Coordinates of C-alpha atoms in Angstrom, one line a residue:
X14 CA 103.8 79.5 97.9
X15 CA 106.1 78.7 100.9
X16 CA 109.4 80.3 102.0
X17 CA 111.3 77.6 100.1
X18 CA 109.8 79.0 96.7
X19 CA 111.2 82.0 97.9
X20 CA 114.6 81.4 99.1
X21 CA 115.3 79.8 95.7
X22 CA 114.6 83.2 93.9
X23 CA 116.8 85.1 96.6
X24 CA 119.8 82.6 96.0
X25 CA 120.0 83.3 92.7
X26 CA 120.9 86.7 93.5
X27 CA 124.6 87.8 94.4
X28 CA 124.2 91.3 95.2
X29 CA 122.3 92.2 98.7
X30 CA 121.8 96.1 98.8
X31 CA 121.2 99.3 96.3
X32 CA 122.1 102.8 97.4
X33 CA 120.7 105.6 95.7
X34 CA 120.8 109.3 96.9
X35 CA 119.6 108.9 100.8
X36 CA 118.1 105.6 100.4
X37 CA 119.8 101.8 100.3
X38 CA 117.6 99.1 100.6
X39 CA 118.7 95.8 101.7
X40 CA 117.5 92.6 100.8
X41 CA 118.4 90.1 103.4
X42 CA 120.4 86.9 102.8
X43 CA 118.1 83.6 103.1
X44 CA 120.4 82.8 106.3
X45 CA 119.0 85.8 107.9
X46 CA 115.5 85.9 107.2
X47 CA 114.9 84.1 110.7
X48 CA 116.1 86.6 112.4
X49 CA 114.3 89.5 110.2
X50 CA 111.0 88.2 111.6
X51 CA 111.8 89.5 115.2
X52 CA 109.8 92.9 116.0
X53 CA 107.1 91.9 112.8
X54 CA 105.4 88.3 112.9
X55 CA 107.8 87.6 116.5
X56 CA 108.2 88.9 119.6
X57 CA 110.5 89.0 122.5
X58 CA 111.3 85.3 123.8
X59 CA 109.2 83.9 120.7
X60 CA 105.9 85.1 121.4
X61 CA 103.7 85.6 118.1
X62 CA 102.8 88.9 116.6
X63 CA 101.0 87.5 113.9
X64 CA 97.1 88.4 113.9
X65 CA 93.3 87.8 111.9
X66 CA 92.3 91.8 112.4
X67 CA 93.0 94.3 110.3
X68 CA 96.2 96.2 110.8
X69 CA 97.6 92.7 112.3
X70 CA 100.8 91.2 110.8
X71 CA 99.6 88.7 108.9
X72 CA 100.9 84.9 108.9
X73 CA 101.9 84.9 105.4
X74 CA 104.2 88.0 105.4
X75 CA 107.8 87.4 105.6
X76 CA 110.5 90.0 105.5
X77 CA 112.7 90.0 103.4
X78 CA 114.6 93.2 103.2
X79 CA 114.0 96.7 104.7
X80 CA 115.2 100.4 103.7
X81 CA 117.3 102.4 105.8
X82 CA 115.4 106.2 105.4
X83 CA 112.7 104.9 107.7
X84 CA 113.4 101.7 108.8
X85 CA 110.5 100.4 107.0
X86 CA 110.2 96.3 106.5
X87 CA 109.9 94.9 102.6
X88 CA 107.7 92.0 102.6
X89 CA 106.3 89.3 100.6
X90 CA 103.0 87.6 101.0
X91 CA 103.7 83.6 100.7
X92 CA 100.1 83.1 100.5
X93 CA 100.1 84.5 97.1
X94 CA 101.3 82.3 94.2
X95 CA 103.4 85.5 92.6
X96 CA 104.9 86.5 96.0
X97 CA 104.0 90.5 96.0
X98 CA 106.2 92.9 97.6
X99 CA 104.9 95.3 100.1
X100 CA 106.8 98.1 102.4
X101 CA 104.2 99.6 105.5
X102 CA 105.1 102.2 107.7
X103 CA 106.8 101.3 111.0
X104 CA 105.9 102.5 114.3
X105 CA 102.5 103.8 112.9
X106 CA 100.3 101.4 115.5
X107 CA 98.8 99.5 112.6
X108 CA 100.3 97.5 109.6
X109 CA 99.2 99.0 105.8
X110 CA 100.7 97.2 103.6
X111 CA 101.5 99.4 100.5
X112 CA 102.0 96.9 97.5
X113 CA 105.4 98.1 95.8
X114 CA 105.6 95.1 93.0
X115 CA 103.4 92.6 91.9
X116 CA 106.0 90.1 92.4
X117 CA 109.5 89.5 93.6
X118 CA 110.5 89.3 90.5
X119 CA 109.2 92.0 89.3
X120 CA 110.6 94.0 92.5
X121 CA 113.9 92.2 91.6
X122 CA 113.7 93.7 88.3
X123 CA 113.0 97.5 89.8
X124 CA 116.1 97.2 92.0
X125 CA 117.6 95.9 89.0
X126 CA 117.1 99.5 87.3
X127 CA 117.9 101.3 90.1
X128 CA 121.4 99.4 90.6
X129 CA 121.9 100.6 87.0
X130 CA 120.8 104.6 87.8
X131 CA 122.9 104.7 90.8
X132 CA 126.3 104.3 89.8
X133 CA 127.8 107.6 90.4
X134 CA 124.7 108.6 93.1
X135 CA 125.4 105.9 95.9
X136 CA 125.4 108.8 98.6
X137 CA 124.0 112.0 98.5
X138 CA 127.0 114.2 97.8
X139 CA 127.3 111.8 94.3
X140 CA 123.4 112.4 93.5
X141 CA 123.8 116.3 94.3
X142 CA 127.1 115.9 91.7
X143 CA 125.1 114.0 89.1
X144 CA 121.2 114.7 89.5
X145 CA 118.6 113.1 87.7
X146 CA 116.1 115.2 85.7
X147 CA 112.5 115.7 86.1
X148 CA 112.7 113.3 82.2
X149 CA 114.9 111.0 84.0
X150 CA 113.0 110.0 87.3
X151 CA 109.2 109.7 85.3
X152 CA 111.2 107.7 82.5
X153 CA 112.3 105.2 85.5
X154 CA 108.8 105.5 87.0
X155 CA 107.2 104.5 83.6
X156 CA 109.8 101.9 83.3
X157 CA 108.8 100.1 86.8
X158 CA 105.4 100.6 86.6
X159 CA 105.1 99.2 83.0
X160 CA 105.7 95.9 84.6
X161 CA 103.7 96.7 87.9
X162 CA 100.4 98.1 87.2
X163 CA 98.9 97.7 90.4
X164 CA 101.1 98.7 92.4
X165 CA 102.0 102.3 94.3
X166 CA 104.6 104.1 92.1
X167 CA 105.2 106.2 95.6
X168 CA 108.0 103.8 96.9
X169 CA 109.9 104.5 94.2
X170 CA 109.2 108.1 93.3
X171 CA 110.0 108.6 97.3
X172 CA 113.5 106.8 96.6
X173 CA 114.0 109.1 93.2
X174 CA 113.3 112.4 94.5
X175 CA 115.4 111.5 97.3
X176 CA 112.0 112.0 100.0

């Protein structure tokens, strides 16, 4: 898959961030994705960060969003036909990619249930107003990882819990 593929799934989407608790994440617009690459596969005055070795940003990962507790990137792989979604720690010396969807779509589709859960606990002093139960945060993490079997439920238990 090519960024192309993926810039036509982004463009049908009108809405760019959820906030839940302490956490938004972002996905960027396709006219900033450029840009989003600086500090992950490009460096200072163009130089290449991409890499073969383990821990190397790889070729195929392109950012397409990040969240703002941490600062950590959200990727997808082009090289893979389904475009999986990864987050990896930033600052830690070597990228491991943690898969957090099998697909944008289906990462579209988690965002798309926690847009729904937020309303009313955009900020913290909302969530602390309106909490979500113990019930309520492992009937969302069933919910996302009924269409992501594969991936790390962490991501989103992280975001939940408000960790």
């Amino acid at each position: 898959m090519d960024q192309s593929s993926y810039t036509s799934l982004r463009d049908a989407i009108d809405w760019h961030s959820v906030s839940f608790g302490y956490r938004t994440v972002e996905l960027f617009k396709t006219a900033e994705l450029t840009q989003a690459q600086q500090g992950y596969s490009v460096g200072p005055g163009g130089v290449s960060l991409v890499g073969d070795e383990e821990g190397d940003w790889q070729e195929s990962w392109l950012v397409i969003g990040d969240e703002d507790l941490a600062g950590d990137p959200i990727f997808v792989d082009l090289a893979e036909e389904e475009l999986p979604v990864y987050t990896a720690r930033h600052g830690e010396g070597a990228w491991e990619p943690l898969l957090i969807a099998e697909s944008f779509i289906k990462f579209f589709a988690g965002l798309a249930l926690m847009r729904e859960i937020s309303e009313g606990r955009q900020n913290p002093m909302e969530l602390a107003e309106k909490p979500l139960s113990e019930r309520d945060v492992e009937a969302m993490i069933g919910l996302i990882a009924t269409q992501n079997s594969k991936a790390d439920m962490e991501f989103w238990r992280s975001w939940l819990v408000g960790e």
